[in-house]
Coordinates of C-alpha atoms and ligand atoms in Angstrom, one line a residue:
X205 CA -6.6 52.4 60.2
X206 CA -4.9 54.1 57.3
X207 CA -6.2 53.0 54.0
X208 CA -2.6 52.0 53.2
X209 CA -1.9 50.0 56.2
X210 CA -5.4 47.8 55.2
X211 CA -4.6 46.9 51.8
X212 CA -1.3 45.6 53.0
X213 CA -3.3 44.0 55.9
X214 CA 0.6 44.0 58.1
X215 CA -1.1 46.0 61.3
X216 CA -0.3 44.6 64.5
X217 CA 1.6 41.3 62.2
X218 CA 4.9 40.3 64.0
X219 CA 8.2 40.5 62.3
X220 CA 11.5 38.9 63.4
X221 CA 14.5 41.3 61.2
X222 CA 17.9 39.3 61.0
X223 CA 20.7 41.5 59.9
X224 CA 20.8 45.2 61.2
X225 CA 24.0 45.7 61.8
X226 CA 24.5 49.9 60.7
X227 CA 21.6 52.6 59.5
X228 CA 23.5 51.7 55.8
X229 CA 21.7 48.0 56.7
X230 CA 19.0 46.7 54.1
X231 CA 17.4 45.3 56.7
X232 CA 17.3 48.6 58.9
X233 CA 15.2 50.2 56.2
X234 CA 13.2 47.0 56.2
X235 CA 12.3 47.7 59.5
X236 CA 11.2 51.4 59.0
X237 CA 9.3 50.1 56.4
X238 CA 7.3 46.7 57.8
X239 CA 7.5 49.9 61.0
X240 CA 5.5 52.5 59.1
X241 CA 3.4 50.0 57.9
X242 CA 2.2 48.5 61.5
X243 CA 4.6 45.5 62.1
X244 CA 5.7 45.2 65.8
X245 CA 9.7 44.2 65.4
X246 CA 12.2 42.0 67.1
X247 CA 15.6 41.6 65.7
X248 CA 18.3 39.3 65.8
X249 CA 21.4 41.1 66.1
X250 CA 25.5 40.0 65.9
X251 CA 27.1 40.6 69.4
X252 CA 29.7 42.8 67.5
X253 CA 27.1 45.0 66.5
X254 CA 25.3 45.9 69.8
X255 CA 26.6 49.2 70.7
X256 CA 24.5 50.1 67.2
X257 CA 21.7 48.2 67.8
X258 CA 21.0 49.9 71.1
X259 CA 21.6 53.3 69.6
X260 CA 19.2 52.7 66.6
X261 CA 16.4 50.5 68.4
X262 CA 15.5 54.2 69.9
X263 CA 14.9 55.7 66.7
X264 CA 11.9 53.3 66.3
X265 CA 9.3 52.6 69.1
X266 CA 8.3 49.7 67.4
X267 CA 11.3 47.2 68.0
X268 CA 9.3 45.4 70.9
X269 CA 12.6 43.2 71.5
X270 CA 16.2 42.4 70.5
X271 CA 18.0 39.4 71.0
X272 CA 21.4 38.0 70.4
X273 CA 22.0 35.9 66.5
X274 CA 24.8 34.3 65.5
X275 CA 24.0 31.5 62.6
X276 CA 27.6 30.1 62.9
X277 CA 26.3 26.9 64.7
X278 CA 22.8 25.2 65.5
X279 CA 23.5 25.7 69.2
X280 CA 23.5 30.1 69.2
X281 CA 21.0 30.1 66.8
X282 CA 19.2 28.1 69.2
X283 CA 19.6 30.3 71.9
X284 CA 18.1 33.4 69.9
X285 CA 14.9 31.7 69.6
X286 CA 14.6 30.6 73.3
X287 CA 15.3 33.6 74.4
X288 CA 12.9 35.2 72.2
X289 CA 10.2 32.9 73.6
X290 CA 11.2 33.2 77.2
X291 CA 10.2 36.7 76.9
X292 CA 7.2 36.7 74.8
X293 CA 5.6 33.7 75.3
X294 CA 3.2 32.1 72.8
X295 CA 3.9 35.2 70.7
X296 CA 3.7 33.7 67.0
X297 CA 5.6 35.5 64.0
X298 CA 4.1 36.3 60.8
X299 CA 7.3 37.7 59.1
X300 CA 10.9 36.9 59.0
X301 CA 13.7 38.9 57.2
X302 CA 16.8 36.9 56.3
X303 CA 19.5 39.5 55.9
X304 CA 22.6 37.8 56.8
X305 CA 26.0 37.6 54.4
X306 CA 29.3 37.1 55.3
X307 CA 32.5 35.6 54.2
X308 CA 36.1 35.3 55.5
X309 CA 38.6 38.1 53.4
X310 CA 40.0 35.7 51.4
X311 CA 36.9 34.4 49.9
X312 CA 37.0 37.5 47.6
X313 CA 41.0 38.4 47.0
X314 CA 42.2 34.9 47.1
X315 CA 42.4 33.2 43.6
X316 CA 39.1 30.9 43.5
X317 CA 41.3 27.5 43.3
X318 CA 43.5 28.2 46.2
X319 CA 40.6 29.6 48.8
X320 CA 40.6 27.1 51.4
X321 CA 37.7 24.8 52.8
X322 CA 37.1 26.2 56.0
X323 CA 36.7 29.7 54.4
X324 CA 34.1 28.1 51.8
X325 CA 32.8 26.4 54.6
X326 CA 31.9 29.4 56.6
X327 CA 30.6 31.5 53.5
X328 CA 28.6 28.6 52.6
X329 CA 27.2 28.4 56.2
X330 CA 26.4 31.9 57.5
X331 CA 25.1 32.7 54.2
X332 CA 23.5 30.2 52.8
X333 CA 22.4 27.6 55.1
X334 CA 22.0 29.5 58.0
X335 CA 17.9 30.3 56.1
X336 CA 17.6 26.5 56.2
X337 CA 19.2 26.3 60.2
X338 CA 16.5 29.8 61.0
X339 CA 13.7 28.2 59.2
X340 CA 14.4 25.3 61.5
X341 CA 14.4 26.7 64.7
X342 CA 12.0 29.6 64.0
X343 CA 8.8 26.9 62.9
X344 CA 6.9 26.6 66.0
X345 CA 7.1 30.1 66.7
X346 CA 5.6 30.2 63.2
X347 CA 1.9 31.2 62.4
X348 CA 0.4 29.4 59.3
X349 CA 0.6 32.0 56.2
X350 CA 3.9 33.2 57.5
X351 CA 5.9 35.3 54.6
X352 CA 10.1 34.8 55.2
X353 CA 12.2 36.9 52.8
X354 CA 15.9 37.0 52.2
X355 CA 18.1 38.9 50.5
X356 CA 20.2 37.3 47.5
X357 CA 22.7 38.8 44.9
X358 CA 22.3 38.6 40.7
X359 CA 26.2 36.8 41.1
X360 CA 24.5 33.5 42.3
X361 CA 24.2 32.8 38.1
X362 CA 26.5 34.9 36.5
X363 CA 30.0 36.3 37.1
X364 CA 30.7 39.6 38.8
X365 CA 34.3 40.2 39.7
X366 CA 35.5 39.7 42.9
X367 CA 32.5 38.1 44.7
X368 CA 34.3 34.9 44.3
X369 CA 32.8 32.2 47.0
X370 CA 29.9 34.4 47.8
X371 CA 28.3 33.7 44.4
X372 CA 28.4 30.0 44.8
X373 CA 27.0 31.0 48.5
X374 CA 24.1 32.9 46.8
X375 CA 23.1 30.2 44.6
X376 CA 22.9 27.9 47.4
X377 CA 20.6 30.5 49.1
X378 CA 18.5 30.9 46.4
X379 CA 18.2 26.7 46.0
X380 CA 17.5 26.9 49.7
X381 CA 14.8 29.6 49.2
X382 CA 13.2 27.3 46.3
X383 CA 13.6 23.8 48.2
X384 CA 12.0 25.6 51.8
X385 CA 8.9 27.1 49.5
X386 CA 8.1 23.9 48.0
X387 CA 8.5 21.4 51.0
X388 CA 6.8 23.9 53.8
X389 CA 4.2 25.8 51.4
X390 CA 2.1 22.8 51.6
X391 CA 1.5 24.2 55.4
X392 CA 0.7 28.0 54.0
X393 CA 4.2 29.2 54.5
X394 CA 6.0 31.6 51.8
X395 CA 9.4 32.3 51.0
X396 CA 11.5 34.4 48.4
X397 CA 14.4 35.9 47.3
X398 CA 14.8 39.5 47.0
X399 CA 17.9 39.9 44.4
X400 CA 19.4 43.5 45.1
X401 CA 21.5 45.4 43.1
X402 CA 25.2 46.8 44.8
X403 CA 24.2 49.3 47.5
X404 CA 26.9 50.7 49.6
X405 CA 26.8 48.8 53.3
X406 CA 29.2 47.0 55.5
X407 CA 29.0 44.1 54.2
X408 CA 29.3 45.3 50.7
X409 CA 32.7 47.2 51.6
X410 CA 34.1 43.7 51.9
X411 CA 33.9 43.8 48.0
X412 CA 37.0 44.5 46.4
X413 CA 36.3 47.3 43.8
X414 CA 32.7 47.5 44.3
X415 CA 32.8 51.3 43.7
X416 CA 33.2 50.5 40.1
X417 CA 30.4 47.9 40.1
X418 CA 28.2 50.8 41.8
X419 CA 29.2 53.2 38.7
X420 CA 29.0 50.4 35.9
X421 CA 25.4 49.7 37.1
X422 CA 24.6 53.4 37.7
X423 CA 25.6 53.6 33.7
X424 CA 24.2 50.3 32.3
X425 CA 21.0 49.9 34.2
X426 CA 17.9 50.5 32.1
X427 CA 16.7 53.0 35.0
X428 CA 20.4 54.7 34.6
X429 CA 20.6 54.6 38.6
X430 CA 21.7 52.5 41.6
X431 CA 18.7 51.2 43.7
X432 CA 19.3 52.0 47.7
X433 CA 18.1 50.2 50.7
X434 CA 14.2 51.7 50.8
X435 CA 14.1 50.1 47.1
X436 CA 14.9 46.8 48.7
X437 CA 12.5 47.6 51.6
X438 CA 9.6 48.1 49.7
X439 CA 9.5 45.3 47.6
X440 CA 10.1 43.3 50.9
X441 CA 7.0 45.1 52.5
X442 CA 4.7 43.2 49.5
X443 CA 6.6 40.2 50.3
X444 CA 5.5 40.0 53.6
X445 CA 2.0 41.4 53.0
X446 CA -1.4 39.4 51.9
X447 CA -0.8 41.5 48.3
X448 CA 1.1 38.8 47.2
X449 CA -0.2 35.7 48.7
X450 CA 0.2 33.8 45.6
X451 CA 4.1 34.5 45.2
X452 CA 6.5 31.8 46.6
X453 CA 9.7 29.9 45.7
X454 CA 10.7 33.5 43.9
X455 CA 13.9 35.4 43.2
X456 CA 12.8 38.9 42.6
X457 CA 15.3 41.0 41.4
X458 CA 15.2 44.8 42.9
X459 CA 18.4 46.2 40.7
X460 CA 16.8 49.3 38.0
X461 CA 16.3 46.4 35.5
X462 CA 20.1 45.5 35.3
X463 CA 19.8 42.1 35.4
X464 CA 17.2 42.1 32.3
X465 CA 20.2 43.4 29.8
X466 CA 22.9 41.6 28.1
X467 CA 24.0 44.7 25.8
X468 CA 23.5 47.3 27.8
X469 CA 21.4 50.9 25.6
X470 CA 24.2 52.9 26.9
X471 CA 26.6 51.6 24.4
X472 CA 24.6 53.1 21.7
X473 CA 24.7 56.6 23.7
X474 CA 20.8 56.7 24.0
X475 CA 21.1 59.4 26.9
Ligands
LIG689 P1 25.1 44.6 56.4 O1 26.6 44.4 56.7 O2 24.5 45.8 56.9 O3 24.4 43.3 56.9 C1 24.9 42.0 56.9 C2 24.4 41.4 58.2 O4 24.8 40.0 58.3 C3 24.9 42.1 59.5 O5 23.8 42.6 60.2 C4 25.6 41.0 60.2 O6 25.5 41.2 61.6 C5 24.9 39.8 59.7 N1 25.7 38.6 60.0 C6 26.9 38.3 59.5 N2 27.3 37.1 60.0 C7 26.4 36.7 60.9 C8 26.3 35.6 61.8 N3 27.2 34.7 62.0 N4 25.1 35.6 62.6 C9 24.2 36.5 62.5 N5 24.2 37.6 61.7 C10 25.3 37.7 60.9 O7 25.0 44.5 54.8 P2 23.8 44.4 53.8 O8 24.3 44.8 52.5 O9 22.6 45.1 54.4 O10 23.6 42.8 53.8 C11 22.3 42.2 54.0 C12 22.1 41.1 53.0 O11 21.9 41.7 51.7 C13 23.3 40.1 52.9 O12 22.8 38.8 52.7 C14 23.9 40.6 51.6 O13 24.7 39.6 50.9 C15 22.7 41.0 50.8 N6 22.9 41.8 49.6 C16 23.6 43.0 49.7 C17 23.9 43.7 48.6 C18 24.6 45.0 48.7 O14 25.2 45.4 47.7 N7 24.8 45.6 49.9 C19 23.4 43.3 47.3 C20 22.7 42.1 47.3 C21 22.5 41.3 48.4

């Protein structure tokens, strides 16, 4: 054993990924992280998105299995999970990535009092409540001490243009990440937030201008720089790892320190 890989103490631990989708995935460099660091992976992947998945689960030997997810209803989230056991019975998980956004078009180009209900409704579902609908299902495949992390946005409490519903969707998240910790943490189980900053993936494109949200941060941020996915990845690796056992209930924000300014040095020219 690497002296790395036993202060993190994640050799041989068992991770369920939800939300590869493209190599441009947070959660893909989650899994070459939680990878490199001994995890053995199973991912929940959209049906839209197998093609990919079967090209990328080659690129890392330690995907042991991959499995159908769609969080639109109870019933195929269901199915992930008994599909998962069928094939690896009495295997218990000690990590699960929540990586999972989406809302309908209109959510973000339609003025917010005239976006209609089942749009909201969707948002609302798929990417907020579907932790709370995973948590669910996933608990007796759960080992005690288990770490679940998700991935949550700075425009759950304060505006950004454009992300419209989605905000409201992220705060819901990030109450959901809050209520879980506090009502299963009694039982040893974690969860938290990872906030990211913008970083270019699919589901970002779905952002109306968020090319000028890239630059503005890339200016503004106290770290004058964008984060990527592997900066997201690694503060999920210490999430999931004994290193911080005492963290839960947590929104972490992974952004260059954007989130920390109000008046941002650059105005002064300080470069
Ligand atoms: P991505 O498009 O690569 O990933 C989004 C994932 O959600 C995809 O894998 C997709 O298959 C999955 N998904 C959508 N609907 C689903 C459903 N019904 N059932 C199962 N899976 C479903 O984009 P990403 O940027 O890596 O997004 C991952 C997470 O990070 C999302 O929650 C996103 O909101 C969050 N996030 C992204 C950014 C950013 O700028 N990219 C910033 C902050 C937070």
């Amino acid at each position: 054993m690497q002296s790395g890989e036993f202060i993190l103490g994640l050799n041989g631990k068992v991770a369920l990924v939800f939300g590869v989708a493209s190599e441009d995935s947070i959660a893909w460099a989650i899994c070459q992280r939680l990878a490199q660091a001994g995890c053995k992976l199973y991912l929940g992947y959209q049906k839209r998105f197998m093609s990919r998945i079967f090209q990328l689960k080659d690129k890392l030997p330690e995907i042991a299995g991959f499995y159908p997810l769609d969080v639109a209803s109870d019933q195929t989230t269901a199915e992930f999970f008994t599909e998962f056991s069928k094939e690896n019975p009495n295997l218990k998980v000690d990590i699960m990535v929540h990586a999972i956004g989406f809302a309908p078009r209109e959510c973000f180009d339609r003025h917010i009092l005239f976006v209609d209900d089942d749009a909201i409704n969707t948002a609302i579902t798929i990417s907020a409540n579907s932790l709370q609908r995973i948590m669910r299902h996933a608990m007796p495949h759960l080992n005690k001490k288990s770490s679940t992390i998700t991935l949550t946005y700075a425009a759950s409490t304060r505006f950004v243009p454009n992300y419209g519903v989605m905000s409201i969707a992220k705060a819901a998240l990030e109450s959901w990440t809050r209520e879980l910790a506090c009502q299963l943490g009694p039982d040893g189980h974690r969860l938290n937030a990872i906030s990211s900053g913008p970083i270019k993936t699919i589901a970002a494109g779905g952002i109306p201008g968020f090319d000028k949200i890239l630059d503005h941060v890339e200016e503004n941020s106290p770290l004058r720089r964008n984060v990527n996915q592997d900066d997201v990845a690694g503060c999920t690796v210490w999430l999931a790892s004994e290193l911080s056992s005492g963290v839960t209930g947590q929104c972490i924000h992974v952004d260059a320190g954007y989130s920390s300014t109000m008046v941002p040095g650059s105005i002064m020219g300080d470069d």
